[in-house]
Amino acid sequence: MMTDRELIKNLKKLDKIQPSKHWLVLLRRNLIARVDYDIEIERERSERFGFLFGWLGSFQSTALAVSLVFIFVFGPWLAIKAAENSLPGDLLYSVKKASEDVQKTVANSEEKPRLQVEFASRRLEELSRVNQDIDDSSEKTEKSKEIIIDFRDNLASVSQQIKDISSKDKAVIVAKETMKLSENLAKAKSEASSEVKDDIAEAEKSIEKINEEILTVLTSDKGENDESAATTTLDQEIIIYLRASTSTDEEVLPEN
């Protein structure tokens, strides 16, 4: 298997290469198909951890009084589960967001970027449901903008926190999640109303910045002599994709 030092040396040869948009699309599609399973495993672990602590966040605001009654009667675990499918404006949406806030609070610095990407993925799921389930255009636009604001806040946090990752293994996990997030964002943009497309376009730029920062972590010399820093073939291909996609000015979108 290629060592980190050999990988970094070979990646530097890509600096003068301008990959085609079609090649990048095919590479991303192939990688996403292979990382989906890894993402689900990581999310299951995170959810088990989140259920232990998420209910504590319900005490952050008096506006959650009704939700607290629900929690008292049915238990914190059921309250968190019931809130999973809530949308902005729903009774239990504050429970959902409070649960996320507590998970971010108790997570260590290297785990926070992955959590933020996971929560950003939830915002895209919410955006998709708003587009599909709400018919009133003004209500749809209002909820969509609220979701996108939260989505961009998640991305901003990832961008700030990614530098705190010292483990390349954890950086690869964030890269996998971000790659899937980028694909879903492109889909959300195609489904969204014209009123929010510009907001989504700004979010796409944020993901590009995150990719650059992840690449910096993955190609740094830090930890190159640590056996745990050894990369798999899939990890190496992800790095190649990030290197190629950040070296081209073309916008890489999924093909139909």
PDB file of C-alpha atoms in Angstrom:
ATOM      1  CA  MET A   1       0.000   0.000   0.000  1.00  0.00           C
ATOM      2  CA  MET A   2       1.231   3.507  -0.785  1.00  0.00           C
ATOM      3  CA  THR A   3       2.571   5.423   2.226  1.00  0.00           C
ATOM      4  CA  ASP A   4       1.481   8.973   3.072  1.00  0.00           C
ATOM      5  CA  ARG A   5       4.850  10.348   1.955  1.00  0.00           C
ATOM      6  CA  GLU A   6       4.595   8.593  -1.426  1.00  0.00           C
ATOM      7  CA  LEU A   7       0.989   9.706  -1.834  1.00  0.00           C
ATOM      8  CA  ILE A   8       1.803  13.361  -1.142  1.00  0.00           C
ATOM      9  CA  LYS A   9       4.715  13.227  -3.591  1.00  0.00           C
ATOM     10  CA  ASN A  10       2.499  11.795  -6.325  1.00  0.00           C
ATOM     11  CA  LEU A  11      -0.321  14.261  -5.620  1.00  0.00           C
ATOM     12  CA  LYS A  12       2.011  17.187  -6.221  1.00  0.00           C
ATOM     13  CA  LYS A  13       2.315  15.985  -9.815  1.00  0.00           C
ATOM     14  CA  LEU A  14      -1.400  16.778 -10.269  1.00  0.00           C
ATOM     15  CA  ASP A  15      -0.905  20.522  -9.793  1.00  0.00           C
ATOM     16  CA  LYS A  16      -0.571  21.216 -13.524  1.00  0.00           C
ATOM     17  CA  ILE A  17      -3.337  18.838 -14.566  1.00  0.00           C
ATOM     18  CA  GLN A  18      -6.776  20.272 -15.334  1.00  0.00           C
ATOM     19  CA  PRO A  19      -9.188  17.314 -15.141  1.00  0.00           C
ATOM     20  CA  SER A  20     -12.347  17.367 -17.216  1.00  0.00           C
ATOM     21  CA  LYS A  21     -15.712  17.922 -15.600  1.00  0.00           C
ATOM     22  CA  HIS A  22     -16.915  14.573 -16.961  1.00  0.00           C
ATOM     23  CA  TRP A  23     -14.003  12.704 -15.366  1.00  0.00           C
ATOM     24  CA  LEU A  24     -14.639  14.331 -11.991  1.00  0.00           C
ATOM     25  CA  VAL A  25     -18.343  13.484 -12.148  1.00  0.00           C
ATOM     26  CA  LEU A  26     -17.603   9.833 -12.889  1.00  0.00           C
ATOM     27  CA  LEU A  27     -14.990   9.660 -10.126  1.00  0.00           C
ATOM     28  CA  ARG A  28     -17.297  11.236  -7.559  1.00  0.00           C
ATOM     29  CA  ARG A  29     -20.174   8.946  -8.552  1.00  0.00           C
ATOM     30  CA  ASN A  30     -17.935   5.906  -8.112  1.00  0.00           C
ATOM     31  CA  LEU A  31     -16.599   7.081  -4.761  1.00  0.00           C
ATOM     32  CA  ILE A  32     -20.030   7.963  -3.374  1.00  0.00           C
ATOM     33  CA  ALA A  33     -21.313   4.496  -4.220  1.00  0.00           C
ATOM     34  CA  ARG A  34     -18.455   3.018  -2.206  1.00  0.00           C
ATOM     35  CA  VAL A  35     -18.585   5.335   0.814  1.00  0.00           C
ATOM     36  CA  ASP A  36     -22.355   5.179   1.448  1.00  0.00           C
ATOM     37  CA  TYR A  37     -21.970   2.086   3.610  1.00  0.00           C
ATOM     38  CA  ASP A  38     -19.202   3.691   5.669  1.00  0.00           C
ATOM     39  CA  ILE A  39     -21.359   6.766   6.235  1.00  0.00           C
ATOM     40  CA  GLU A  40     -24.290   4.712   7.527  1.00  0.00           C
ATOM     41  CA  ILE A  41     -22.055   2.853   9.990  1.00  0.00           C
ATOM     42  CA  GLU A  42     -20.662   6.126  11.344  1.00  0.00           C
ATOM     43  CA  ARG A  43     -24.134   7.647  11.664  1.00  0.00           C
ATOM     44  CA  GLU A  44     -25.436   4.652  13.610  1.00  0.00           C
ATOM     45  CA  ARG A  45     -22.600   5.043  16.099  1.00  0.00           C
ATOM     46  CA  SER A  46     -23.282   8.763  16.416  1.00  0.00           C
ATOM     47  CA  GLU A  47     -27.010   8.254  16.942  1.00  0.00           C
ATOM     48  CA  ARG A  48     -26.439   5.784  19.773  1.00  0.00           C
ATOM     49  CA  PHE A  49     -24.239   8.365  21.457  1.00  0.00           C
ATOM     50  CA  GLY A  50     -26.653  11.219  20.772  1.00  0.00           C
ATOM     51  CA  PHE A  51     -29.646   9.483  22.375  1.00  0.00           C
ATOM     52  CA  LEU A  52     -27.767   9.391  25.704  1.00  0.00           C
ATOM     53  CA  PHE A  53     -27.251  13.141  25.824  1.00  0.00           C
ATOM     54  CA  GLY A  54     -29.631  14.791  23.370  1.00  0.00           C
ATOM     55  CA  TRP A  55     -32.565  15.149  25.761  1.00  0.00           C
ATOM     56  CA  LEU A  56     -30.556  17.445  28.059  1.00  0.00           C
ATOM     57  CA  GLY A  57     -30.704  20.223  25.481  1.00  0.00           C
ATOM     58  CA  SER A  58     -34.455  20.569  25.990  1.00  0.00           C
ATOM     59  CA  PHE A  59     -33.749  22.671  29.090  1.00  0.00           C
ATOM     60  CA  GLN A  60     -32.107  25.436  27.078  1.00  0.00           C
ATOM     61  CA  SER A  61     -35.256  27.464  26.475  1.00  0.00           C
ATOM     62  CA  THR A  62     -38.577  28.073  28.165  1.00  0.00           C
ATOM     63  CA  ALA A  63     -40.126  27.887  24.694  1.00  0.00           C
ATOM     64  CA  LEU A  64     -39.739  24.115  24.993  1.00  0.00           C
ATOM     65  CA  ALA A  65     -42.286  23.736  27.798  1.00  0.00           C
ATOM     66  CA  VAL A  66     -44.713  21.692  25.725  1.00  0.00           C
ATOM     67  CA  SER A  67     -41.885  19.528  24.459  1.00  0.00           C
ATOM     68  CA  LEU A  68     -40.758  18.930  28.037  1.00  0.00           C
ATOM     69  CA  VAL A  69     -44.204  17.601  28.876  1.00  0.00           C
ATOM     70  CA  PHE A  70     -43.879  15.212  25.941  1.00  0.00           C
ATOM     71  CA  ILE A  71     -40.476  14.109  27.202  1.00  0.00           C
ATOM     72  CA  PHE A  72     -41.735  13.690  30.785  1.00  0.00           C
ATOM     73  CA  VAL A  73     -44.690  11.548  29.701  1.00  0.00           C
ATOM     74  CA  PHE A  74     -43.093   9.455  26.971  1.00  0.00           C
ATOM     75  CA  GLY A  75     -39.410   9.517  27.905  1.00  0.00           C
ATOM     76  CA  PRO A  76     -36.391  11.298  26.369  1.00  0.00           C
ATOM     77  CA  TRP A  77     -35.513   8.567  23.879  1.00  0.00           C
ATOM     78  CA  LEU A  78     -38.996   8.545  22.356  1.00  0.00           C
ATOM     79  CA  ALA A  79     -39.073  12.348  22.292  1.00  0.00           C
ATOM     80  CA  ILE A  80     -35.827  12.495  20.315  1.00  0.00           C
ATOM     81  CA  LYS A  81     -37.057   9.793  17.931  1.00  0.00           C
ATOM     82  CA  ALA A  82     -40.372  11.579  17.446  1.00  0.00           C
ATOM     83  CA  ALA A  83     -38.544  14.834  16.673  1.00  0.00           C
ATOM     84  CA  GLU A  84     -36.365  13.300  13.939  1.00  0.00           C
ATOM     85  CA  ASN A  85     -38.897  13.947  11.178  1.00  0.00           C
ATOM     86  CA  SER A  86     -39.967  17.393  12.387  1.00  0.00           C
ATOM     87  CA  LEU A  87     -39.622  20.521  10.242  1.00  0.00           C
ATOM     88  CA  PRO A  88     -39.210  24.213  11.143  1.00  0.00           C
ATOM     89  CA  GLY A  89     -42.407  25.379  12.807  1.00  0.00           C
ATOM     90  CA  ASP A  90     -43.329  21.925  14.115  1.00  0.00           C
ATOM     91  CA  LEU A  91     -43.829  21.410  17.847  1.00  0.00           C
ATOM     92  CA  LEU A  92     -40.842  19.100  18.288  1.00  0.00           C
ATOM     93  CA  TYR A  93     -38.399  20.849  15.951  1.00  0.00           C
ATOM     94  CA  SER A  94     -36.897  22.724  18.921  1.00  0.00           C
ATOM     95  CA  VAL A  95     -36.217  19.357  20.574  1.00  0.00           C
ATOM     96  CA  LYS A  96     -34.457  18.174  17.431  1.00  0.00           C
ATOM     97  CA  LYS A  97     -32.218  21.262  17.272  1.00  0.00           C
ATOM     98  CA  ALA A  98     -31.546  21.210  21.029  1.00  0.00           C
ATOM     99  CA  SER A  99     -30.455  17.587  20.767  1.00  0.00           C
ATOM    100  CA  GLU A 100     -27.982  18.565  18.052  1.00  0.00           C
ATOM    101  CA  ASP A 101     -26.652  21.452  20.144  1.00  0.00           C
ATOM    102  CA  VAL A 102     -25.924  19.163  23.078  1.00  0.00           C
ATOM    103  CA  GLN A 103     -24.215  16.588  20.870  1.00  0.00           C
ATOM    104  CA  LYS A 104     -21.952  19.345  19.537  1.00  0.00           C
ATOM    105  CA  THR A 105     -21.231  20.532  23.080  1.00  0.00           C
ATOM    106  CA  VAL A 106     -20.154  17.144  24.419  1.00  0.00           C
ATOM    107  CA  ALA A 107     -18.204  16.115  21.289  1.00  0.00           C
ATOM    108  CA  ASN A 108     -14.441  16.509  21.246  1.00  0.00           C
ATOM    109  CA  SER A 109     -12.787  18.922  18.809  1.00  0.00           C
ATOM    110  CA  GLU A 110     -11.976  16.224  16.242  1.00  0.00           C
ATOM    111  CA  GLU A 111     -15.526  14.873  16.243  1.00  0.00           C
ATOM    112  CA  LYS A 112     -17.310  18.228  15.868  1.00  0.00           C
ATOM    113  CA  PRO A 113     -16.681  18.727  12.118  1.00  0.00           C
ATOM    114  CA  ARG A 114     -18.202  15.337  11.308  1.00  0.00           C
ATOM    115  CA  LEU A 115     -21.219  16.106  13.472  1.00  0.00           C
ATOM    116  CA  GLN A 116     -21.700  19.449  11.728  1.00  0.00           C
ATOM    117  CA  VAL A 117     -21.656  17.737   8.322  1.00  0.00           C
ATOM    118  CA  GLU A 118     -24.171  15.182   9.594  1.00  0.00           C
ATOM    119  CA  PHE A 119     -26.482  17.947  10.807  1.00  0.00           C
ATOM    120  CA  ALA A 120     -26.049  19.767   7.486  1.00  0.00           C
ATOM    121  CA  SER A 121     -27.230  16.568   5.787  1.00  0.00           C
ATOM    122  CA  ARG A 122     -30.336  16.642   7.963  1.00  0.00           C
ATOM    123  CA  ARG A 123     -31.042  20.193   6.798  1.00  0.00           C
ATOM    124  CA  LEU A 124     -30.963  19.013   3.178  1.00  0.00           C
ATOM    125  CA  GLU A 125     -33.378  16.216   4.027  1.00  0.00           C
ATOM    126  CA  GLU A 126     -35.671  18.815   5.576  1.00  0.00           C
ATOM    127  CA  LEU A 127     -35.328  21.040   2.519  1.00  0.00           C
ATOM    128  CA  SER A 128     -36.317  18.157   0.254  1.00  0.00           C
ATOM    129  CA  ARG A 129     -39.405  17.448   2.359  1.00  0.00           C
ATOM    130  CA  VAL A 130     -40.406  21.122   2.348  1.00  0.00           C
ATOM    131  CA  ASN A 131     -40.163  21.182  -1.449  1.00  0.00           C
ATOM    132  CA  GLN A 132     -42.258  18.037  -1.747  1.00  0.00           C
ATOM    133  CA  ASP A 133     -44.848  18.473   1.014  1.00  0.00           C
ATOM    134  CA  ILE A 134     -45.647  22.199   1.184  1.00  0.00           C
ATOM    135  CA  ASP A 135     -47.810  23.663  -1.569  1.00  0.00           C
ATOM    136  CA  ASP A 136     -48.058  27.271  -0.406  1.00  0.00           C
ATOM    137  CA  SER A 137     -45.218  29.110  -2.167  1.00  0.00           C
ATOM    138  CA  SER A 138     -44.673  31.778   0.511  1.00  0.00           C
ATOM    139  CA  GLU A 139     -44.550  29.196   3.307  1.00  0.00           C
ATOM    140  CA  LYS A 140     -42.238  27.009   1.245  1.00  0.00           C
ATOM    141  CA  THR A 141     -39.864  29.912   0.611  1.00  0.00           C
ATOM    142  CA  GLU A 142     -39.889  30.984   4.275  1.00  0.00           C
ATOM    143  CA  LYS A 143     -39.116  27.510   5.592  1.00  0.00           C
ATOM    144  CA  SER A 144     -36.545  26.869   2.858  1.00  0.00           C
ATOM    145  CA  LYS A 145     -34.640  30.046   3.694  1.00  0.00           C
ATOM    146  CA  GLU A 146     -34.658  29.190   7.401  1.00  0.00           C
ATOM    147  CA  ILE A 147     -33.277  25.727   6.663  1.00  0.00           C
ATOM    148  CA  ILE A 148     -30.603  27.051   4.308  1.00  0.00           C
ATOM    149  CA  ILE A 149     -29.446  29.588   6.907  1.00  0.00           C
ATOM    150  CA  ASP A 150     -28.950  26.754   9.395  1.00  0.00           C
ATOM    151  CA  PHE A 151     -27.291  24.671   6.672  1.00  0.00           C
ATOM    152  CA  ARG A 152     -24.782  27.416   5.932  1.00  0.00           C
ATOM    153  CA  ASP A 153     -24.122  27.862   9.660  1.00  0.00           C
ATOM    154  CA  ASN A 154     -23.286  24.147   9.830  1.00  0.00           C
ATOM    155  CA  LEU A 155     -20.867  24.528   6.922  1.00  0.00           C
ATOM    156  CA  ALA A 156     -19.253  27.602   8.480  1.00  0.00           C
ATOM    157  CA  SER A 157     -18.622  25.614  11.653  1.00  0.00           C
ATOM    158  CA  VAL A 158     -17.058  22.769   9.664  1.00  0.00           C
ATOM    159  CA  SER A 159     -14.768  25.253   7.933  1.00  0.00           C
ATOM    160  CA  GLN A 160     -13.646  26.685  11.273  1.00  0.00           C
ATOM    161  CA  GLN A 161     -13.235  23.349  13.042  1.00  0.00           C
ATOM    162  CA  ILE A 162     -11.592  21.228  10.348  1.00  0.00           C
ATOM    163  CA  LYS A 163      -8.160  22.603  11.259  1.00  0.00           C
ATOM    164  CA  ASP A 164      -8.513  21.017  14.705  1.00  0.00           C
ATOM    165  CA  ILE A 165      -8.454  17.524  13.205  1.00  0.00           C
ATOM    166  CA  SER A 166      -5.078  15.873  13.704  1.00  0.00           C
ATOM    167  CA  SER A 167      -6.165  12.349  12.737  1.00  0.00           C
ATOM    168  CA  LYS A 168      -6.181  11.728   9.004  1.00  0.00           C
ATOM    169  CA  ASP A 169      -8.627   8.881   9.537  1.00  0.00           C
ATOM    170  CA  LYS A 170     -11.165  11.345  10.946  1.00  0.00           C
ATOM    171  CA  ALA A 171     -10.455  13.799   8.131  1.00  0.00           C
ATOM    172  CA  VAL A 172     -11.236  11.076   5.593  1.00  0.00           C
ATOM    173  CA  ILE A 173     -14.562  10.419   7.331  1.00  0.00           C
ATOM    174  CA  VAL A 174     -15.437  14.119   7.022  1.00  0.00           C
ATOM    175  CA  ALA A 175     -14.365  14.035   3.366  1.00  0.00           C
ATOM    176  CA  LYS A 176     -16.711  11.110   2.684  1.00  0.00           C
ATOM    177  CA  GLU A 177     -19.636  12.872   4.366  1.00  0.00           C
ATOM    178  CA  THR A 178     -18.895  16.135   2.570  1.00  0.00           C
ATOM    179  CA  MET A 179     -18.719  14.404  -0.798  1.00  0.00           C
ATOM    180  CA  LYS A 180     -22.181  12.942  -0.273  1.00  0.00           C
ATOM    181  CA  LEU A 181     -23.393  16.308   1.018  1.00  0.00           C
ATOM    182  CA  SER A 182     -22.212  18.028  -2.152  1.00  0.00           C
ATOM    183  CA  GLU A 183     -24.121  15.540  -4.291  1.00  0.00           C
ATOM    184  CA  ASN A 184     -27.319  16.046  -2.288  1.00  0.00           C
ATOM    185  CA  LEU A 185     -26.936  19.826  -2.383  1.00  0.00           C
ATOM    186  CA  ALA A 186     -26.772  19.763  -6.175  1.00  0.00           C
ATOM    187  CA  LYS A 187     -29.996  17.759  -6.189  1.00  0.00           C
ATOM    188  CA  ALA A 188     -31.623  20.181  -3.747  1.00  0.00           C
ATOM    189  CA  LYS A 189     -30.642  23.091  -5.963  1.00  0.00           C
ATOM    190  CA  SER A 190     -32.348  21.498  -8.957  1.00  0.00           C
ATOM    191  CA  GLU A 191     -35.566  21.051  -6.931  1.00  0.00           C
ATOM    192  CA  ALA A 192     -35.556  24.405  -5.138  1.00  0.00           C
ATOM    193  CA  SER A 193     -37.572  27.476  -6.060  1.00  0.00           C
ATOM    194  CA  SER A 194     -35.862  30.392  -7.769  1.00  0.00           C
ATOM    195  CA  GLU A 195     -36.089  32.439  -4.548  1.00  0.00           C
ATOM    196  CA  VAL A 196     -33.514  30.259  -2.768  1.00  0.00           C
ATOM    197  CA  LYS A 197     -31.224  29.116  -5.596  1.00  0.00           C
ATOM    198  CA  ASP A 198     -28.759  31.958  -4.955  1.00  0.00           C
ATOM    199  CA  ASP A 199     -28.554  30.971  -1.282  1.00  0.00           C
ATOM    200  CA  ILE A 200     -27.799  27.387  -2.284  1.00  0.00           C
ATOM    201  CA  ALA A 201     -25.138  28.572  -4.722  1.00  0.00           C
ATOM    202  CA  GLU A 202     -23.371  30.330  -1.838  1.00  0.00           C
ATOM    203  CA  ALA A 203     -23.525  27.109   0.149  1.00  0.00           C
ATOM    204  CA  GLU A 204     -21.821  25.292  -2.740  1.00  0.00           C
ATOM    205  CA  LYS A 205     -18.910  27.711  -2.468  1.00  0.00           C
ATOM    206  CA  SER A 206     -18.645  26.912   1.236  1.00  0.00           C
ATOM    207  CA  ILE A 207     -18.335  23.204   0.453  1.00  0.00           C
ATOM    208  CA  GLU A 208     -15.549  23.944  -2.032  1.00  0.00           C
ATOM    209  CA  LYS A 209     -13.672  25.775   0.730  1.00  0.00           C
ATOM    210  CA  ILE A 210     -14.193  22.857   3.113  1.00  0.00           C
ATOM    211  CA  ASN A 211     -12.797  20.459   0.502  1.00  0.00           C
ATOM    212  CA  GLU A 212      -9.661  22.580   0.244  1.00  0.00           C
ATOM    213  CA  GLU A 213      -9.237  22.568   4.018  1.00  0.00           C
ATOM    214  CA  ILE A 214      -9.772  18.803   4.243  1.00  0.00           C
ATOM    215  CA  LEU A 215      -7.180  18.334   1.519  1.00  0.00           C
ATOM    216  CA  THR A 216      -4.709  20.424   3.514  1.00  0.00           C
ATOM    217  CA  VAL A 217      -5.162  18.115   6.509  1.00  0.00           C
ATOM    218  CA  LEU A 218      -4.904  14.939   4.432  1.00  0.00           C
ATOM    219  CA  THR A 219      -1.776  15.969   2.543  1.00  0.00           C
ATOM    220  CA  SER A 220       0.093  17.473   5.486  1.00  0.00           C
ATOM    221  CA  ASP A 221       3.193  15.843   6.939  1.00  0.00           C
ATOM    222  CA  LYS A 222       1.524  15.668  10.345  1.00  0.00           C
ATOM    223  CA  GLY A 223       1.311  12.106  11.570  1.00  0.00           C
ATOM    224  CA  GLU A 224       2.938  10.592   8.489  1.00  0.00           C
ATOM    225  CA  ASN A 225       5.062   8.268  10.652  1.00  0.00           C
ATOM    226  CA  ASP A 226       2.052   7.065  12.629  1.00  0.00           C
ATOM    227  CA  GLU A 227       0.825   3.671  11.493  1.00  0.00           C
ATOM    228  CA  SER A 228      -2.776   4.781  12.084  1.00  0.00           C
ATOM    229  CA  ALA A 229      -2.284   7.453   9.428  1.00  0.00           C
ATOM    230  CA  ALA A 230      -1.858   4.872   6.657  1.00  0.00           C
ATOM    231  CA  THR A 231      -4.533   5.299   3.997  1.00  0.00           C
ATOM    232  CA  THR A 232      -6.569   2.687   2.177  1.00  0.00           C
ATOM    233  CA  THR A 233      -7.021   2.593  -1.566  1.00  0.00           C
ATOM    234  CA  LEU A 234     -10.425   4.253  -1.218  1.00  0.00           C
ATOM    235  CA  ASP A 235      -8.948   6.984   0.983  1.00  0.00           C
ATOM    236  CA  GLN A 236      -6.253   7.640  -1.592  1.00  0.00           C
ATOM    237  CA  GLU A 237      -8.846   7.935  -4.348  1.00  0.00           C
ATOM    238  CA  ILE A 238     -10.836  10.413  -2.257  1.00  0.00           C
ATOM    239  CA  ILE A 239      -7.708  12.532  -1.846  1.00  0.00           C
ATOM    240  CA  ILE A 240      -7.108  12.386  -5.592  1.00  0.00           C
ATOM    241  CA  TYR A 241     -10.686  13.529  -6.200  1.00  0.00           C
ATOM    242  CA  LEU A 242     -10.360  16.431  -3.747  1.00  0.00           C
ATOM    243  CA  ARG A 243      -7.055  17.445  -5.284  1.00  0.00           C
ATOM    244  CA  ALA A 244      -8.474  17.354  -8.796  1.00  0.00           C
ATOM    245  CA  SER A 245     -11.764  19.082  -7.975  1.00  0.00           C
ATOM    246  CA  THR A 246     -10.058  21.959  -6.151  1.00  0.00           C
ATOM    247  CA  SER A 247      -7.613  22.466  -9.029  1.00  0.00           C
ATOM    248  CA  THR A 248     -10.295  23.115 -11.646  1.00  0.00           C
ATOM    249  CA  ASP A 249     -12.456  26.194 -12.060  1.00  0.00           C
ATOM    250  CA  GLU A 250     -15.319  24.157 -13.479  1.00  0.00           C
ATOM    251  CA  GLU A 251     -18.365  23.555 -11.301  1.00  0.00           C
ATOM    252  CA  VAL A 252     -18.683  19.808 -10.831  1.00  0.00           C
ATOM    253  CA  LEU A 253     -22.329  18.760 -10.763  1.00  0.00           C
ATOM    254  CA  PRO A 254     -23.847  15.285 -10.998  1.00  0.00           C
ATOM    255  CA  GLU A 255     -24.938  14.166 -14.437  1.00  0.00           C
ATOM    256  CA  ASN A 256     -28.392  12.745 -15.026  1.00  0.00           C
TER     257      ASN A 256
END
